[in-house]
Short mmCIF file of C-alpha atoms and ligand atoms in Angstrom, two decimals:
data_model
loop_
_atom_site.label_atom_id
_atom_site.label_comp_id
_atom_site.label_asym_id
_atom_site.label_seq_id
_atom_site.Cartn_x
_atom_site.Cartn_y
_atom_site.Cartn_z
CA MET A 1 -0.17 0.15 -0.26
CA ASN A 2 1.08 3.39 -0.96
CA GLU A 3 1.35 5.48 1.92
CA HIS A 4 0.86 9.18 0.79
CA THR A 5 -1.83 8.18 -2.10
CA GLY A 6 -3.51 5.20 -0.22
CA LYS A 7 -3.32 3.28 -3.76
CA LEU A 8 -3.05 -0.34 -3.71
CA ARG A 9 -0.41 -1.66 -5.51
CA THR A 10 -1.26 -4.73 -7.59
CA LYS A 11 1.21 -6.06 -10.06
CA ARG A 12 -0.46 -6.43 -13.28
CA CYS A 13 0.39 -9.09 -16.11
CA VAL A 14 0.56 -8.26 -19.12
CA VAL A 15 1.84 -9.05 -22.66
CA LEU A 16 4.29 -6.38 -24.58
CA ARG A 17 3.86 -6.92 -28.70
CA PHE A 18 6.17 -5.50 -30.82
CA LEU A 19 6.48 -4.98 -34.63
CA LYS A 20 8.85 -6.93 -36.60
CA PHE A 21 10.21 -6.55 -40.20
CA PRO A 22 12.42 -8.30 -42.49
CA PRO A 23 16.17 -7.52 -42.17
CA ASN A 24 17.15 -3.91 -43.86
CA GLN A 25 13.69 -2.83 -43.77
CA ASN A 26 14.29 0.07 -41.90
CA LYS A 27 11.24 1.96 -40.54
CA THR A 28 11.38 5.38 -38.82
CA SER A 29 9.78 5.58 -34.86
CA GLU A 30 6.87 7.73 -36.51
CA GLU A 31 6.21 4.94 -39.12
CA ILE A 32 6.09 2.27 -35.97
CA LEU A 33 3.96 4.09 -33.87
CA HIS A 34 1.64 4.83 -37.02
CA HIS A 35 1.44 1.02 -37.85
CA LEU A 36 0.80 0.44 -34.25
CA GLN A 37 -1.87 3.09 -33.69
CA ASN A 38 -3.76 1.47 -37.04
CA ILE A 39 -3.73 -1.79 -34.99
CA VAL A 40 -5.36 -0.42 -31.65
CA ASP A 41 -7.86 1.54 -33.68
CA PHE A 42 -8.61 -1.24 -35.88
CA GLY A 43 -9.54 -3.32 -32.56
CA LYS A 44 -11.25 -0.58 -31.13
CA HIS A 45 -13.36 0.73 -33.79
CA VAL A 46 -13.71 -1.94 -36.15
CA MET A 47 -13.33 -5.73 -34.53
CA LYS A 48 -14.84 -4.76 -31.47
CA GLN A 49 -18.03 -4.07 -33.52
CA PHE A 50 -18.04 -7.66 -35.22
CA PHE A 51 -17.26 -9.78 -32.32
CA GLY A 52 -18.32 -7.83 -29.01
CA GLU A 53 -16.98 -5.28 -26.34
CA ASN A 54 -16.32 -8.49 -24.19
CA TYR A 55 -14.37 -10.75 -26.37
CA VAL A 56 -11.56 -8.17 -27.82
CA HIS A 57 -8.90 -6.59 -26.18
CA HIS A 58 -7.42 -4.05 -28.20
CA GLY A 59 -4.76 -3.02 -25.80
CA GLU A 60 -2.65 0.31 -25.66
CA ILE A 61 0.34 1.53 -27.18
CA ILE A 62 3.24 2.30 -24.83
CA GLN A 63 7.01 3.65 -24.76
CA LEU A 64 9.60 1.67 -23.44
CA PRO A 65 13.31 2.83 -22.57
CA LEU A 66 15.55 1.60 -25.59
CA ASP A 67 17.96 -0.45 -23.32
CA PHE A 68 14.96 -2.61 -21.80
CA VAL A 69 13.71 -3.37 -25.15
CA ARG A 70 17.30 -4.20 -26.73
CA GLN A 71 18.06 -6.65 -23.46
CA LEU A 72 14.59 -8.25 -23.92
CA CYS A 73 15.21 -9.21 -27.55
CA LEU A 74 18.59 -10.80 -26.80
CA LYS A 75 16.85 -12.62 -23.92
CA ILE A 76 13.70 -13.82 -26.61
CA GLN A 77 15.99 -14.32 -29.29
CA PRO A 78 17.00 -17.91 -28.51
CA GLU A 79 13.55 -19.22 -27.90
CA ARG A 80 11.79 -17.88 -31.23
CA PRO A 81 11.53 -20.89 -33.65
CA GLU A 82 13.67 -20.75 -36.53
CA SER A 83 10.87 -20.53 -38.91
CA ARG A 84 10.01 -16.91 -37.41
CA CYS A 85 13.39 -15.51 -37.46
CA ASP A 86 13.08 -14.51 -41.15
CA LYS A 87 11.83 -11.36 -39.36
CA ASP A 88 13.72 -9.11 -36.89
CA MET A 89 11.69 -7.39 -33.66
CA ASP A 90 11.92 -3.65 -34.00
CA THR A 91 14.39 -2.51 -31.27
CA LEU A 92 14.77 0.99 -32.44
CA SER A 93 11.59 2.94 -31.73
CA GLY A 94 10.93 1.83 -28.20
CA TYR A 95 7.18 1.63 -29.11
CA ALA A 96 5.15 -1.53 -28.18
CA MET A 97 1.35 -2.95 -27.48
CA CYS A 98 0.33 -3.45 -24.29
CA LEU A 99 -2.58 -6.32 -24.07
CA PRO A 100 -4.01 -8.23 -21.01
CA ASN A 101 -2.44 -11.58 -20.37
CA LEU A 102 -5.00 -13.60 -22.33
CA THR A 103 -3.83 -16.88 -20.73
CA ARG A 104 -5.35 -15.64 -17.57
CA LEU A 105 -8.72 -14.85 -16.74
CA GLN A 106 -10.58 -11.42 -18.20
CA THR A 107 -12.50 -11.35 -15.45
CA TYR A 108 -10.27 -10.44 -12.87
CA ARG A 109 -7.61 -7.34 -13.68
CA PHE A 110 -4.89 -8.30 -11.64
CA VAL A 111 -2.54 -11.39 -11.05
CA GLU A 112 -4.14 -13.97 -9.36
CA HIS A 113 -2.45 -16.76 -7.67
CA ARG A 114 -4.85 -19.84 -8.09
CA PRO A 115 -3.96 -22.15 -10.88
CA ILE A 116 -5.01 -21.15 -14.54
CA LEU A 117 -5.52 -23.25 -17.41
CA CYS A 118 -5.72 -21.66 -20.88
CA ILE A 119 -7.15 -23.04 -24.52
CA GLU A 120 -5.74 -21.65 -27.52
CA ILE A 121 -7.82 -22.35 -30.71
CA LYS A 122 -7.35 -21.37 -34.00
CA PRO A 123 -10.46 -22.44 -35.90
CA LYS A 124 -9.74 -21.16 -39.42
CA CYS A 125 -12.37 -21.03 -41.96
CA GLY A 126 -15.70 -22.50 -40.80
CA PHE A 127 -18.03 -22.42 -43.99
CA ILE A 128 -17.84 -23.50 -47.70
CA PRO A 129 -18.30 -20.78 -50.21
CA PHE A 130 -21.66 -20.25 -51.47
CA SER A 131 -20.59 -17.78 -54.16
CA SER A 132 -21.88 -18.43 -57.84
CA HIS A 133 -18.26 -17.01 -58.79
CA VAL A 134 -16.62 -20.24 -57.80
CA SER A 135 -15.57 -21.74 -60.61
CA GLN A 136 -14.66 -25.47 -59.31
CA GLU A 137 -17.61 -27.75 -57.86
CA ILE A 138 -14.99 -29.45 -55.61
CA LYS A 139 -15.11 -25.94 -53.51
CA HIS A 140 -18.86 -25.94 -52.65
CA LYS A 141 -18.41 -29.92 -51.24
CA VAL A 142 -14.76 -29.75 -49.54
CA CYS A 143 -13.82 -26.83 -47.20
CA ARG A 144 -10.45 -24.89 -47.45
CA TYR A 145 -8.71 -26.23 -44.04
CA CYS A 146 -9.46 -29.90 -45.28
CA MET A 147 -8.01 -29.29 -49.02
CA HIS A 148 -5.03 -27.18 -47.68
CA GLN A 149 -4.25 -30.01 -45.36
CA HIS A 150 -2.80 -32.14 -48.38
CA LEU A 151 -0.96 -29.56 -49.63
CA LYS A 152 0.88 -28.78 -46.26
CA VAL A 153 1.52 -32.43 -45.80
CA ALA A 154 3.22 -32.56 -49.48
CA ASN A 155 5.03 -29.04 -48.90
CA GLY A 156 6.67 -30.87 -45.66
CA LYS A 157 4.72 -27.96 -43.03
CA TRP A 158 3.29 -30.64 -41.13
CA LYS A 159 4.13 -34.62 -40.93
CA ARG A 160 0.60 -35.69 -40.93
CA PRO A 161 -2.50 -34.78 -42.10
CA SER A 162 -5.65 -33.79 -39.09
CA LYS A 163 -8.42 -35.06 -39.20
CA TYR A 164 -9.82 -31.61 -37.97
CA CYS A 165 -12.60 -29.96 -39.89
CA PRO A 166 -13.65 -26.38 -39.35
CA LEU A 167 -17.37 -27.01 -40.30
CA ASP A 168 -17.20 -29.59 -37.43
CA LEU A 169 -16.42 -27.23 -34.84
CA PHE A 170 -18.83 -24.37 -36.03
CA SER A 171 -21.53 -26.76 -36.73
CA GLY A 172 -23.19 -25.98 -33.20
CA ASN A 173 -23.47 -29.64 -32.77
CA LYS A 174 -21.84 -31.04 -29.79
CA GLN A 175 -21.19 -34.22 -31.35
CA ARG A 176 -19.60 -33.08 -33.99
CA MET A 177 -17.94 -30.29 -31.96
CA HIS A 178 -16.28 -33.11 -29.94
CA PHE A 179 -15.29 -34.89 -32.83
CA ALA A 180 -13.30 -31.75 -33.92
CA LEU A 181 -12.21 -31.40 -30.68
CA LYS A 182 -10.57 -34.43 -30.25
CA SER A 183 -9.06 -34.32 -33.70
CA LEU A 184 -7.42 -30.91 -32.62
CA LEU A 185 -5.92 -32.66 -29.62
CA GLN A 186 -4.63 -35.88 -31.73
CA GLU A 187 -2.75 -33.32 -34.28
CA ALA A 188 -2.45 -29.82 -32.96
CA GLN A 189 -0.52 -28.30 -35.67
CA ASN A 190 -0.81 -24.63 -35.36
CA ASN A 191 -4.52 -24.81 -34.24
CA LEU A 192 -4.29 -25.76 -30.54
CA LYS A 193 -1.97 -24.82 -27.89
CA ILE A 194 -2.62 -25.53 -24.20
CA PHE A 195 -0.83 -23.07 -20.93
CA LYS A 196 -1.15 -24.05 -17.48
CA ASN A 197 -0.47 -21.11 -15.39
CA GLY A 198 0.82 -19.24 -18.38
CA GLU A 199 3.18 -21.95 -19.47
CA LEU A 200 2.83 -24.26 -22.72
CA ILE A 201 1.92 -27.64 -21.74
CA TYR A 202 0.64 -29.02 -24.93
CA GLY A 203 1.04 -27.95 -28.79
CA CYS A 204 3.49 -26.78 -31.04
CA LYS A 205 6.38 -24.34 -29.71
CA ASP A 206 7.63 -24.21 -33.26
CA ASP A 207 6.67 -26.25 -36.50
CA GLN A 208 9.00 -29.06 -35.81
CA ASP A 209 8.43 -29.58 -32.25
CA CYS A 210 4.68 -31.03 -31.66
CA VAL A 211 4.02 -32.86 -28.69
CA SER A 212 0.59 -34.80 -28.21
CA ASP A 213 1.19 -37.20 -25.40
CA TRP A 214 -2.53 -37.60 -24.27
CA ASN A 215 -0.96 -39.29 -21.05
CA GLU A 216 1.47 -36.46 -20.12
CA LEU A 217 -1.54 -33.96 -20.82
CA ALA A 218 -4.21 -35.84 -18.59
CA HIS A 219 -1.40 -36.15 -15.95
CA GLN A 220 -0.88 -32.30 -16.45
CA LEU A 221 -4.69 -31.51 -16.02
CA LYS A 222 -5.83 -34.14 -13.39
CA PRO A 223 -5.66 -31.64 -10.33
CA PHE A 224 -8.16 -29.30 -12.45
CA PHE A 225 -10.59 -31.75 -13.35
CA PHE A 226 -10.30 -34.27 -10.32
CA PRO A 227 -8.98 -32.34 -7.61
CA SER A 228 -9.62 -34.28 -4.36
CA ASN A 229 -10.15 -37.94 -5.35
CA GLY A 230 -7.34 -40.43 -6.46
CA LEU A 231 -8.60 -41.44 -10.17
CA VAL A 232 -6.67 -44.01 -10.65
CA SER A 233 -3.91 -43.31 -13.53
CA GLY A 234 -3.82 -45.52 -16.83
CA PRO A 235 -5.62 -45.45 -20.38
CA HIS A 236 -9.24 -45.30 -18.41
CA CYS A 237 -8.09 -42.12 -16.63
CA THR A 238 -6.63 -40.34 -19.46
CA ARG A 239 -9.67 -41.06 -21.58
CA THR A 240 -12.04 -39.64 -18.78
CA ILE A 241 -9.72 -36.28 -18.42
CA ILE A 242 -9.54 -35.49 -21.85
CA LYS A 243 -13.33 -36.34 -22.26
CA GLU A 244 -13.98 -34.03 -19.52
CA LEU A 245 -11.38 -31.14 -21.18
CA ILE A 246 -13.62 -31.53 -24.54
CA HIS A 247 -16.75 -30.78 -22.64
CA VAL A 248 -15.53 -27.94 -21.20
CA ILE A 249 -14.32 -26.57 -23.91
CA THR A 250 -17.38 -27.06 -26.11
CA MET A 251 -19.37 -25.57 -23.10
CA THR A 252 -17.20 -22.43 -23.23
CA LEU A 253 -17.09 -21.98 -27.16
CA LEU A 254 -21.01 -22.54 -27.09
CA SER A 255 -21.35 -19.83 -24.20
CA SER A 256 -22.61 -15.82 -24.47
CA THR A 257 -20.17 -14.20 -22.14
CA ASP A 258 -22.37 -11.02 -22.40
CA ALA A 259 -25.11 -13.15 -20.81
CA CYS A 260 -23.47 -15.59 -18.91
CA ARG A 261 -25.68 -17.85 -20.43
CA ALA A 262 -26.23 -20.29 -23.37
CA GLY A 263 -29.73 -19.27 -24.47
CA ASP A 264 -31.76 -17.95 -27.99
CA MET A 265 -30.13 -20.69 -30.06
CA LYS A 266 -30.50 -19.07 -33.50
CA THR A 267 -29.12 -21.00 -36.41
CA VAL A 268 -26.19 -18.94 -38.94
CA PRO A 269 -28.15 -18.20 -41.73
CA ILE A 270 -26.22 -19.91 -44.37
CA SER A 271 -28.92 -20.08 -46.42
CA GLN A 272 -26.95 -21.65 -49.74
CA GLY A 273 -23.80 -22.55 -48.43
CA ARG A 274 -23.60 -26.60 -47.35
CA SER A 275 -22.92 -26.96 -43.47
CA TYR A 276 -20.93 -29.74 -43.83
CA CYS A 277 -17.68 -30.55 -45.74
CA GLU A 278 -17.31 -33.79 -47.45
CA ALA A 279 -13.75 -34.34 -46.77
CA SER A 280 -14.80 -34.20 -42.88
CA ALA A 281 -14.08 -37.64 -41.28
CA PHE A 282 -16.94 -37.39 -38.96
CA ASN A 283 -18.94 -36.88 -42.39
CA LYS A 284 -17.40 -39.69 -43.81
CA GLU A 285 -17.82 -42.23 -40.81
CA LEU A 286 -21.59 -41.12 -40.91
CA VAL A 287 -21.84 -42.21 -44.93
CA ARG A 288 -20.05 -45.20 -44.08
CA ASN A 289 -22.85 -46.02 -41.75
CA GLY A 290 -25.59 -45.29 -43.87
CA LYS A 291 -26.46 -42.09 -42.54
CA HIS A 292 -26.37 -39.26 -44.75
CA LYS A 293 -27.41 -36.14 -43.03
CA LEU A 294 -25.18 -34.11 -40.82
CA GLU A 295 -26.84 -32.43 -37.86
CA SER A 296 -26.02 -28.59 -37.60
CA SER A 297 -27.38 -27.56 -34.34
CA GLY A 298 -26.25 -23.99 -35.05
CA LEU A 299 -24.28 -21.61 -33.06
CA PRO A 300 -26.22 -19.56 -30.25
CA ARG A 301 -26.10 -16.00 -31.28
CA GLY A 302 -23.96 -14.33 -28.67
CA CYS A 303 -21.09 -16.93 -28.36
CA LEU A 304 -17.72 -16.09 -30.04
CA LEU A 305 -17.73 -18.78 -32.77
CA TYR A 306 -21.07 -17.12 -34.06
CA LYS A 307 -19.54 -13.87 -34.28
CA ALA A 308 -16.25 -15.10 -36.03
CA LEU A 309 -18.46 -17.01 -38.25
CA GLN A 310 -20.44 -14.08 -39.15
CA ALA A 311 -17.25 -11.84 -39.82
CA GLN A 312 -15.89 -14.54 -41.96
CA MET A 313 -18.77 -14.50 -44.12
CA LEU A 314 -18.06 -11.21 -45.07
CA ASP A 315 -16.12 -13.26 -47.63
CA MET A 316 -19.61 -13.46 -49.84
CA LEU A 317 -17.86 -13.30 -53.45
CA ASP A 318 -15.11 -15.58 -52.69
CA ILE A 319 -11.42 -14.83 -53.74
CA GLU A 320 -12.66 -15.61 -57.42
CA GLY A 321 -15.12 -13.14 -57.50
CA LEU A 322 -12.97 -10.46 -55.57
CA TYR A 323 -10.12 -10.63 -57.33
CA PRO A 324 -11.70 -8.60 -60.61
CA LEU A 325 -12.71 -6.37 -57.96
CA TYR A 326 -9.33 -5.96 -56.33
CA SER A 327 -7.95 -5.19 -60.08
CA ARG A 328 -10.60 -2.56 -60.43
CA VAL A 329 -9.20 -0.90 -57.23
CA GLU A 330 -5.89 -1.34 -58.36
CA GLN A 331 -6.50 0.16 -61.84
CA TYR A 332 -7.84 2.88 -60.29
CA LEU A 333 -4.93 3.65 -57.85
CA GLU A 334 -2.68 3.05 -60.81
CA GLU A 335 -4.40 6.64 -62.48
CA PHE A 336 -4.89 8.06 -58.97
CA PRO A 337 -2.42 7.05 -56.55
CA GLU A 338 -2.93 9.77 -54.16
CA GLU A 339 -6.66 8.58 -53.97
CA ARG A 340 -4.72 5.91 -51.55
CA SER A 341 -5.27 7.31 -48.42
CA THR A 342 -8.88 9.22 -49.45
CA LEU A 343 -9.76 5.55 -49.87
CA GLN A 344 -8.31 4.33 -46.21
CA ILE A 345 -6.62 1.44 -47.84
CA ASP A 346 -4.23 1.57 -45.33
CA GLY A 347 -6.61 3.32 -42.71
CA PRO A 348 -7.39 5.14 -40.58
CA TYR A 349 -9.61 2.32 -39.25
CA ASN A 350 -12.13 4.66 -37.93
CA GLU A 351 -16.01 4.98 -37.62
CA ALA A 352 -16.32 5.99 -41.24
CA PHE A 353 -14.60 3.09 -42.19
CA TYR A 354 -16.54 0.83 -40.02
CA GLU A 355 -19.63 2.33 -41.46
CA LYS A 356 -18.43 1.48 -45.24
CA LEU A 357 -18.42 -2.34 -44.38
CA LEU A 358 -22.04 -2.30 -43.50
CA ASP A 359 -23.06 -2.44 -46.95
CA LEU A 360 -23.53 -6.13 -47.76
CA SER A 361 -25.06 -5.68 -51.47
CA THR A 362 -23.52 -8.04 -54.09
CA GLU A 363 -24.89 -6.13 -56.86
CA ASP A 364 -22.17 -4.82 -58.63
CA ASP A 365 -22.83 -1.24 -59.90
CA GLY A 366 -19.74 -1.05 -61.70
CA THR A 367 -18.18 1.33 -59.47
CA VAL A 368 -15.02 1.69 -57.64
CA ALA A 369 -16.88 2.34 -54.38
CA PHE A 370 -18.56 -1.25 -54.82
CA ALA A 371 -15.20 -3.05 -55.71
CA LEU A 372 -13.63 -1.20 -52.51
CA THR A 373 -16.18 -2.00 -50.29
CA LYS A 374 -15.96 -5.75 -50.97
CA VAL A 375 -12.43 -5.34 -51.05
CA GLN A 376 -12.11 -4.27 -47.62
CA GLN A 377 -14.96 -6.67 -46.52
CA TYR A 378 -12.70 -9.40 -47.96
CA ARG A 379 -10.11 -8.21 -45.62
CA ILE A 380 -11.89 -8.20 -42.44
CA ALA A 381 -13.06 -12.17 -43.08
CA MET A 382 -9.48 -13.08 -44.06
CA THR A 383 -8.38 -11.80 -40.61
CA ALA A 384 -11.44 -13.35 -38.90
CA LYS A 385 -10.49 -16.68 -40.77
CA ASP A 386 -7.29 -16.32 -39.10
CA CYS A 387 -7.72 -15.11 -35.55
CA SER A 388 -7.35 -17.46 -32.46
CA ILE A 389 -9.67 -18.06 -29.50
CA MET A 390 -8.18 -17.97 -26.01
CA ILE A 391 -10.40 -19.65 -23.33
CA ALA A 392 -9.09 -19.44 -19.60
CA LEU A 393 -10.06 -21.35 -16.73
CA SER A 394 -9.72 -21.28 -13.28
CA PRO A 395 -11.20 -23.93 -10.71
CA CYS A 396 -13.82 -22.02 -8.15
CA LEU A 397 -15.62 -23.27 -5.33
CA GLN A 398 -19.12 -23.22 -5.15
CA ASP A 399 -19.85 -20.22 -3.07
CA GLU A 400 -17.60 -18.11 -5.03
CA CYS A 401 -19.56 -18.33 -7.82
CA SER A 402 -21.82 -15.39 -8.45
CA GLU A 403 -24.21 -14.51 -11.08
CA GLN A 404 -21.96 -12.04 -12.71
CA ARG A 405 -19.04 -14.65 -13.47
CA PRO A 406 -19.65 -17.34 -16.11
CA VAL A 407 -19.17 -20.90 -14.77
CA VAL A 408 -18.67 -24.11 -16.56
CA LEU A 409 -19.43 -27.25 -14.42
CA THR A 410 -17.50 -31.06 -14.85
CA SER A 411 -18.62 -34.08 -13.24
CA LYS A 412 -15.72 -33.06 -10.43
CA SER A 413 -15.35 -29.45 -10.54
CA ARG A 414 -16.40 -26.39 -11.58
CA PHE A 415 -14.48 -23.35 -13.16
CA THR A 416 -15.09 -19.74 -13.68
CA PHE A 417 -13.91 -18.87 -17.81
CA SER A 418 -13.19 -16.23 -19.86
CA VAL A 419 -13.30 -16.50 -23.80
CA SER A 420 -10.98 -13.72 -25.66
CA VAL A 421 -10.27 -13.27 -29.41
CA LEU A 422 -6.74 -12.65 -30.48
CA ASP A 423 -4.75 -11.99 -33.23
CA LEU A 424 -7.04 -9.26 -34.96
CA ASP A 425 -4.74 -7.52 -37.37
CA LEU A 426 -6.18 -6.45 -40.61
CA LYS A 427 -4.70 -8.55 -43.63
CA PRO A 428 -3.13 -6.26 -45.85
CA TYR A 429 -4.82 -5.02 -49.14
CA ASP A 430 -1.75 -6.39 -51.05
CA SER A 431 -2.12 -9.85 -50.03
CA ILE A 432 -5.10 -10.18 -52.42
CA PRO A 433 -3.07 -11.43 -55.56
CA HIS A 434 -1.27 -14.05 -53.33
CA GLN A 435 -4.57 -15.40 -51.58
CA TYR A 436 -5.69 -15.66 -55.41
CA LYS A 437 -2.83 -17.62 -56.35
CA LEU A 438 -3.06 -19.87 -53.07
CA ASP A 439 -6.24 -20.47 -53.59
CA GLY A 440 -5.73 -21.85 -56.86
CA LYS A 441 -3.14 -24.03 -55.84
CA ILE A 442 -4.89 -25.50 -52.94
CA VAL A 443 -8.07 -26.93 -55.24
CA ASN A 444 -5.44 -27.92 -58.15
CA TYR A 445 -3.48 -29.96 -55.68
CA TYR A 446 -6.54 -31.20 -54.13
CA LEU A 447 -8.07 -32.05 -57.74
CA LYS A 448 -5.15 -34.03 -58.74
CA ASN A 449 -3.73 -35.61 -55.94
CA VAL A 450 -6.80 -36.54 -53.37
CA GLN A 451 -10.00 -36.55 -55.51
CA ALA A 452 -8.82 -38.32 -58.40
CA LYS A 453 -7.79 -41.20 -55.72
CA ASP A 454 -10.92 -40.77 -54.06
CA ASP A 455 -13.50 -41.04 -56.99
CA PRO A 456 -14.02 -44.51 -58.20
CA VAL A 457 -13.59 -43.57 -61.79
CA MET A 458 -11.03 -41.45 -61.59
CA SER A 459 -9.34 -43.73 -59.19
CA SER A 460 -9.54 -46.77 -62.01
CA LEU A 461 -8.46 -44.21 -64.66
CA PHE A 462 -5.49 -43.33 -62.31
CA LYS A 463 -4.58 -47.39 -62.08
CA GLU A 464 -4.58 -48.01 -65.27
CA ASN A 465 -2.25 -45.06 -66.07
CA GLU A 466 -0.09 -46.42 -63.42
CA ASP A 467 -0.10 -50.21 -64.83
CA CYS A 468 0.21 -48.33 -67.75
CA THR A 469 3.57 -46.75 -66.82
CA LEU A 470 4.55 -50.26 -65.77
CA VAL A 471 4.01 -51.76 -68.82
CA LEU A 472 5.85 -49.07 -70.74
CA HIS A 473 8.75 -49.66 -68.34
CA LYS A 474 8.68 -53.42 -68.99
CA VAL A 475 8.76 -52.67 -72.72
O1 5MY B 501 -3.49 -18.83 -45.84
P1 5MY B 501 -3.28 -19.67 -44.64
O2 5MY B 501 -5.04 -20.13 -44.51
O3 5MY B 501 -2.45 -20.89 -45.06
O4 5MY B 501 -3.17 -18.84 -43.29
C1 5MY B 501 -1.76 -18.66 -43.27
C2 5MY B 501 -1.20 -19.11 -41.63
O5 5MY B 501 -1.29 -20.59 -42.08
P2 5MY B 501 -2.43 -21.78 -41.77
O6 5MY B 501 -3.00 -22.13 -42.74
O7 5MY B 501 -3.17 -21.24 -40.27
O8 5MY B 501 -1.55 -22.67 -41.14
C3 5MY B 501 0.06 -18.59 -41.02
O9 5MY B 501 0.12 -19.48 -39.83
P3 5MY B 501 1.46 -19.94 -39.43
O10 5MY B 501 2.24 -18.60 -39.31
O11 5MY B 501 1.95 -20.65 -40.55
O12 5MY B 501 1.48 -20.76 -38.01
C4 5MY B 501 -0.35 -16.94 -40.79
O13 5MY B 501 -1.46 -16.97 -39.75
C5 5MY B 501 -0.62 -16.61 -42.23
O14 5MY B 501 -1.08 -15.12 -41.74
P4 5MY B 501 0.17 -13.76 -42.21
O15 5MY B 501 0.64 -14.10 -43.27
O16 5MY B 501 1.27 -14.22 -41.25
O17 5MY B 501 -0.51 -12.60 -41.36
C6 5MY B 501 -2.14 -16.67 -42.91
O18 5MY B 501 -2.41 -16.32 -44.01
P5 5MY B 501 -3.31 -15.72 -44.66
O19 5MY B 501 -3.98 -16.11 -45.54
O20 5MY B 501 -4.34 -15.53 -43.20
O21 5MY B 501 -3.09 -13.88 -44.58
N1 ATP B 502 -2.55 -10.93 -25.22
C1 ATP B 502 -1.57 -12.30 -25.39
N2 ATP B 502 -2.09 -12.96 -24.36
C2 ATP B 502 -1.39 -14.27 -24.02
N3 ATP B 502 -0.86 -14.61 -25.35
C3 ATP B 502 -0.91 -14.06 -26.30
C4 ATP B 502 -1.22 -12.45 -26.40
N4 ATP B 502 -0.97 -12.35 -27.82
C5 ATP B 502 -0.60 -13.47 -28.25
N5 ATP B 502 -0.39 -14.45 -27.76
C6 ATP B 502 0.41 -15.71 -28.01
O1 ATP B 502 1.35 -15.25 -28.82
C7 ATP B 502 1.28 -16.36 -29.90
C8 ATP B 502 1.36 -15.22 -31.05
O2 ATP B 502 0.63 -13.96 -31.12
P1 ATP B 502 0.34 -13.29 -32.57
O3 ATP B 502 -0.41 -14.39 -33.67
O4 ATP B 502 -0.52 -12.48 -32.39
O5 ATP B 502 1.53 -12.68 -32.75
P2 ATP B 502 1.86 -12.26 -34.12
O6 ATP B 502 3.03 -10.84 -34.18
O7 ATP B 502 1.04 -12.09 -35.24
O8 ATP B 502 3.13 -13.40 -34.74
P3 ATP B 502 3.02 -14.30 -35.47
O9 ATP B 502 3.46 -13.36 -37.06
O10 ATP B 502 4.61 -15.10 -35.29
O11 ATP B 502 1.93 -14.88 -36.06
C9 ATP B 502 0.02 -16.30 -29.90
O12 ATP B 502 -0.49 -17.60 -30.77
C10 ATP B 502 -0.44 -16.79 -28.44
O13 ATP B 502 -0.01 -17.99 -28.22
#
């Protein structure tokens, strides 16, 4: 306690976020400050509107002593995964963003000494494009994540494909959600991380180092789920704890932390698009068992998954419909480069920017204004497709849980929790051509290497080709 002011000195636990750039890309301190201000404004004026006040923590800009920043950089450098070292942390400006530590409960402002479990999920795109601009039928059947898996494995980004399908997680159907979460626990890739008291205990530290030992995970989680009884260890214990974990994640993901209650079940209006992906292992299993209809219970309106999906669906035209509109804007900018700032391509991300995003019409009147609105909506959608969800859980006793604090129950324990969203930096305008090319690569790879083998007709053609090659070799 401070004798003079009477203020209680409580330690805040914060996260510092610095900008990073490719080496030799020198930026002035003013440019860095401007960039950071854009990130904060975008969170504050745009993403809070889409995701809701409670889920987004936009942070604030702070200035730090340069000596401290340099020492910090030296300290963290050995911890950075090699694959991320193509960029250097900015140590020259002294500016950084100060954010709450989202691995901790957001209902408490200050450091608590109670145990905290945190689950980070990067759910990726939860819908199948419904746009008439899509040129390949497969895009209306198989989701981008499932198609992309094959290219990622072929490129060596991951060793094995994951059975996770975002459409199962976003379905709102508990069975499908359980399957999706179990699949994430089997192959975490960069879609799942678990922290205990702020330390990573499960998931990938870097691309090479993936831990997926369920026995070890269950051992770490046992005090949270079975605090008092001595649940015997072994496969049964592991299974029970993993099941409880999946249950807790599902319930928190379906919760609406505005109202602290999962009421008001209304489905996301995906009127044209299909609500399941043909490549999902859950779907395939159903088809194998003679069932052909996948349940999609719909997400409660207030939950974070629902909000994320709504923002993702601002991509109404698909990259194939969007790319010509991007070219229209580009052509205009080539003629009038000075218009780039008036059009707010790189900010400022203020009220006016947000207001323009609300025009959902898809009737192209041939104007640059229409093209620009669609481009900006697409950038928001891309951001929402790449964001992460943080669920922080802390055990609580029955008498500690009040109306204001959301609570989730398991068979032997209860948790207060908070749900937040992170990594909400607006995707750059200039990344659109890359998105267009990548989309083509993903689809072509899938058609050539996966669908051709799955499809019985194509498969026999494929086999014939292989036979043919053998014959030729013999000759
Ligand atoms: O294109 P995707 O779907 O592969 O997403 C990229 C992510 O790969 P993922 O598929 O999640 O393994 C990718 O994740 P990693 O860095 O590979 O973990 C990035 O998030 C990338 O965003 P940015 O270009 O760094 O702003 C992401 O790029 P954007 O497409 O969101 O720009
Ligand atoms: N506020 C936060 N609280 C706790 N952990 C955080 C917070 N912000 C980020 N992290 C952790 O750091 C990781 C990287 O964050 P983020 O993706 O925002 O960084 P980035 O600057 O975009 O870096 P990269 O380009 O490597 O993705 C997150 O996946 C999360 O595990």
